[in-house]
Tab-separated table of C-alpha atoms in Angstrom:
chain	number	residue	atom	x	y	z
I	1	MET	CA	-5.537	249.673	232.965
I	2	TYR	CA	-2.108	250.323	234.492
I	3	GLU	CA	-3.624	251.406	237.799
I	4	LYS	CA	-5.721	248.228	238.011
I	5	ARG	CA	-2.666	246.051	237.409
I	6	PHE	CA	-0.684	248.005	239.978
I	7	SER	CA	-3.480	247.526	242.501
I	8	LYS	CA	-3.460	243.759	241.926
I	9	PHE	CA	0.310	243.679	242.442
I	10	LEU	CA	0.031	245.532	245.762
I	11	LYS	CA	-2.639	243.174	247.025
I	12	LEU	CA	-0.248	240.269	246.504
I	13	GLN	CA	2.271	241.951	248.834
I	14	MET	CA	-0.139	242.258	251.758
I	15	ASP	CA	0.742	239.088	253.650
I	16	SER	CA	1.454	238.445	257.338
I	17	GLU	CA	5.065	239.682	256.956
I	18	TYR	CA	3.779	242.955	255.526
I	19	GLU	CA	1.485	243.411	258.527
I	20	ARG	CA	4.304	242.528	260.930
I	21	ARG	CA	6.712	245.081	259.475
I	22	ALA	CA	3.993	247.758	259.355
I	23	SER	CA	3.108	247.137	263.014
I	24	PHE	CA	6.770	247.196	264.083
I	25	LEU	CA	7.453	250.450	262.275
I	26	TRP	CA	4.298	252.086	263.600
I	27	GLU	CA	5.123	251.199	267.204
I	28	GLU	CA	8.671	252.489	266.898
I	29	LEU	CA	7.611	255.719	265.219
I	30	SER	CA	4.940	256.392	267.835
I	31	LYS	CA	7.388	255.772	270.672
I	32	LYS	CA	10.385	257.687	269.334
I	33	CYS	CA	8.346	260.663	268.180
I	34	GLY	CA	6.601	260.925	271.536
I	35	ARG	CA	3.163	260.271	270.047
I	36	SER	CA	1.720	257.493	272.190
I	37	ASN	CA	-1.790	258.029	270.851
I	38	PRO	CA	-1.686	259.509	267.324
I	39	LYS	CA	-5.079	260.726	266.194
I	40	LEU	CA	-4.806	260.552	262.417
I	41	VAL	CA	-2.641	258.984	259.723
I	42	ASP	CA	-2.524	260.442	256.219
I	43	SER	CA	-0.862	258.011	253.854
I	44	PHE	CA	0.568	258.468	250.381
I	45	ASN	CA	0.580	254.680	250.036
I	46	TYR	CA	-2.409	252.760	248.735
I	47	THR	CA	-2.536	249.909	251.241
I	48	SER	CA	-4.273	249.865	254.640
I	49	PRO	CA	-2.282	248.154	257.413
I	50	ARG	CA	-4.578	247.121	260.258
I	51	CYS	CA	-2.381	248.837	262.864
I	52	LEU	CA	-2.956	252.388	261.559
I	53	PRO	CA	-5.725	254.426	263.255
I	54	ASN	CA	-8.031	256.806	261.371
I	55	LEU	CA	-6.270	256.206	258.067
I	56	ARG	CA	-6.818	258.588	255.142
I	57	HIS	CA	-5.411	257.935	251.681
I	58	ILE	CA	-4.095	261.064	249.955
I	59	ASN	CA	-3.533	259.440	246.567
I	60	GLY	CA	-6.386	256.971	246.604
I	61	ASP	CA	-6.487	253.392	247.859
I	62	LEU	CA	-6.371	249.958	246.242
I	63	THR	CA	-9.806	250.557	244.734
I	64	ASN	CA	-8.885	253.821	242.996
I	65	PRO	CA	-5.120	254.489	243.132
I	66	ILE	CA	-4.136	257.948	241.896
I	67	ILE	CA	-0.941	257.873	239.842
I	68	GLY	CA	0.319	260.848	237.873
I	69	ILE	CA	2.787	263.680	237.453
I	70	ASP	CA	2.638	267.151	238.984
I	71	SER	CA	0.325	269.538	237.113
I	72	GLU	CA	2.432	272.658	237.701
I	73	GLY	CA	3.154	274.402	234.400
I	74	ILE	CA	0.907	272.084	232.375
I	75	ASN	CA	-1.980	273.641	230.460
I	76	PRO	CA	-5.282	271.867	231.295
I	77	ASP	CA	-6.076	271.895	227.558
I	78	SER	CA	-2.958	269.922	226.649
I	79	LEU	CA	-2.798	266.160	226.177
I	80	ALA	CA	-0.117	265.955	228.858
I	81	PHE	CA	-2.621	267.110	231.480
I	82	ARG	CA	-4.350	263.733	231.239
I	83	PHE	CA	-1.314	262.172	232.942
I	84	THR	CA	-1.364	264.480	235.987
I	85	LYS	CA	-2.665	263.716	239.473
I	86	ALA	CA	-4.966	266.721	239.167
I	87	SER	CA	-6.649	265.196	236.120
I	88	ARG	CA	-7.032	261.863	237.878
I	89	ARG	CA	-8.565	263.493	240.974
I	90	ALA	CA	-10.960	265.461	238.781
I	91	ASP	CA	-12.071	262.284	236.990
I	92	LEU	CA	-12.745	260.514	240.288
I	93	ALA	CA	-14.635	263.501	241.707
I	94	ILE	CA	-16.799	263.777	238.573
I	95	ASN	CA	-17.587	260.069	238.655
I	96	LYS	CA	-18.565	260.195	242.342
I	97	GLY	CA	-20.803	263.216	241.877
I	98	PRO	CA	-22.104	265.499	244.649
I	99	GLN	CA	-22.680	262.536	246.989
I	100	GLY	CA	-19.043	261.492	246.896
I	101	GLU	CA	-17.154	260.910	250.126
I	102	ARG	CA	-15.969	264.069	251.855
I	103	GLU	CA	-12.700	263.978	253.751
I	104	ALA	CA	-12.634	267.154	255.816
I	105	MET	CA	-10.131	267.586	258.622
I	106	PRO	CA	-11.258	265.694	261.746
I	107	PRO	CA	-13.075	267.484	264.582
I	108	PHE	CA	-10.364	266.753	267.160
I	109	GLU	CA	-7.412	269.042	267.763
I	110	ILE	CA	-4.081	268.276	266.098
I	111	ASP	CA	-1.039	269.803	267.770
I	112	GLY	CA	1.724	268.384	265.597
I	113	LEU	CA	2.701	266.527	262.467
I	114	VAL	CA	5.161	263.674	261.950
I	115	ILE	CA	6.415	263.175	258.389
I	116	PHE	CA	7.988	259.800	257.617
I	117	GLY	CA	8.977	258.143	254.361
I	118	HIS	CA	8.060	261.122	252.175
I	119	GLY	CA	10.478	262.594	249.650
I	120	LEU	CA	9.182	266.172	250.188
I	121	ALA	CA	8.730	266.610	246.452
I	122	LYS	CA	7.241	269.886	245.231
I	123	ALA	CA	4.318	267.953	243.762
I	124	ASP	CA	2.960	267.466	247.296
I	125	TYR	CA	3.461	270.983	248.611
I	126	ASN	CA	-0.209	271.717	247.868
I	127	TYR	CA	-1.123	269.009	250.380
I	128	LEU	CA	1.436	269.929	253.078
I	129	PHE	CA	0.960	273.700	253.224
I	130	PRO	CA	-2.703	273.675	254.364
I	131	LEU	CA	-1.719	271.214	257.112
I	132	PHE	CA	1.006	273.588	258.297
I	133	ASP	CA	-1.643	276.308	258.415
I	134	TYR	CA	-4.003	273.998	260.303
I	135	ILE	CA	-1.538	273.526	263.187
I	136	SER	CA	-0.495	277.230	263.179
I	137	LEU	CA	3.100	276.231	262.516
I	138	THR	CA	4.448	279.801	262.365
I	139	ASN	CA	2.693	281.015	265.513
I	140	PRO	CA	5.080	280.801	268.502
I	141	ALA	CA	2.152	281.128	270.913
I	142	VAL	CA	0.662	277.829	269.720
I	143	LEU	CA	2.171	274.583	271.027
I	144	SER	CA	2.526	272.762	267.736
I	145	ASP	CA	5.512	271.194	266.031
I	146	LEU	CA	6.688	269.391	262.926
I	147	VAL	CA	8.820	266.241	263.147
I	148	PHE	CA	10.778	264.887	260.175
I	149	ALA	CA	11.200	261.277	261.280
I	150	TRP	CA	13.997	260.524	258.850
I	151	SER	CA	16.055	258.204	261.066
I	152	TYR	CA	13.430	255.951	262.566
I	153	PRO	CA	13.970	252.297	262.038
I	154	THR	CA	13.577	249.919	259.235
I	155	ASP	CA	14.863	246.430	259.881
I	156	ASP	CA	18.188	247.175	258.152
I	157	ILE	CA	18.853	250.786	259.218
I	158	ARG	CA	22.094	249.779	260.964
I	159	ASN	CA	23.542	248.447	257.727
I	160	TYR	CA	23.688	251.872	256.083
I	161	SER	CA	27.204	253.101	255.411
I	162	ASP	CA	28.465	256.386	256.882
I	163	ILE	CA	28.816	257.853	253.388
I	164	LEU	CA	25.241	256.954	252.510
I	165	MET	CA	23.932	258.396	255.777
I	166	ARG	CA	25.845	261.659	255.290
I	167	GLY	CA	24.428	261.987	251.791
I	168	TYR	CA	20.933	261.300	253.065
I	169	LYS	CA	21.258	263.885	255.838
I	170	ASN	CA	22.531	266.496	253.387
I	171	LYS	CA	19.610	265.889	251.037
I	172	LEU	CA	17.135	265.996	253.904
I	173	ARG	CA	18.542	269.319	255.103
I	174	THR	CA	18.263	270.815	251.621
I	175	ASP	CA	14.735	269.480	251.084
I	176	VAL	CA	13.430	270.707	254.450
I	177	VAL	CA	14.943	274.185	254.048
I	178	SER	CA	13.475	274.405	250.530
I	179	LEU	CA	10.092	273.253	251.826
I	180	MET	CA	10.016	275.918	254.522
I	181	SER	CA	11.133	278.644	252.096
I	182	ALA	CA	8.338	277.682	249.714
I	183	TYR	CA	5.849	277.622	252.594
I	184	PHE	CA	6.638	281.212	253.593
I	185	GLU	CA	6.287	282.268	249.941
I	186	TYR	CA	2.901	280.503	249.850
I	187	ARG	CA	1.923	282.604	252.880
I	188	GLY	CA	2.902	285.784	251.029
I	189	GLU	CA	6.015	286.349	253.146
I	190	GLU	CA	8.638	286.289	250.397
I	191	GLY	CA	10.814	288.747	252.311
I	192	VAL	CA	11.601	286.188	255.017
I	193	SER	CA	11.246	282.975	253.012
I	194	SER	CA	15.002	282.339	252.868
I	195	ARG	CA	15.042	282.374	256.685
I	196	GLY	CA	11.878	280.349	257.139
I	197	PHE	CA	13.517	277.189	258.414
I	198	ASP	CA	15.827	279.060	260.778
I	199	MET	CA	12.918	281.029	262.228
I	200	LEU	CA	10.846	277.907	262.922
I	201	ALA	CA	13.744	275.845	264.235
I	202	ALA	CA	14.761	278.654	266.603
I	203	ILE	CA	11.358	278.609	268.332
I	204	GLY	CA	11.256	274.822	268.592
I	205	LYS	CA	8.751	274.189	265.848
I	206	ILE	CA	10.856	271.744	263.780
I	207	HIS	CA	12.528	268.549	264.993
I	208	PHE	CA	14.327	265.574	263.458
């Protein structure tokens, strides 16, 4: 019931101003990140701006939005598991059956990732890590990179105070370093996980 009401609320926000802001942001991101022709957009939002090419919804769309908490540390037999994203995804998959839509990685080559507007929460590590593997992020012989587009424009970016911007940069630094440490642990390289970010940044694999 809550998800249906949330979906109705989002539909009310999708007016011409919404499309204008989405188009403006997409053009600026593409230009400043050096991606003139992005091949794929994975979105954690539920809406579908017309300007986005090859859009995939990670947490469902307006028809079936997926809302829930992280399932880490929660026993599948407990009542709390019903409120996790994992439970919601399982319900949707069961309802769709074996003929449900399959969203495999696209057949074209992807040589980099741009992350924008994501809080880098641990709940989404299980989505990010396979993508890092897909672009061979740790292989210096492969021309792939990861861009954290933290500073690219919203209409009011220039109104942020210096104190707020410093705090945001500090949090971003901590979150990215933690993400890279966890990624190396996921790869079974615990011995170098604390240096994961430094290793990747030194070979030009990470940019801001």
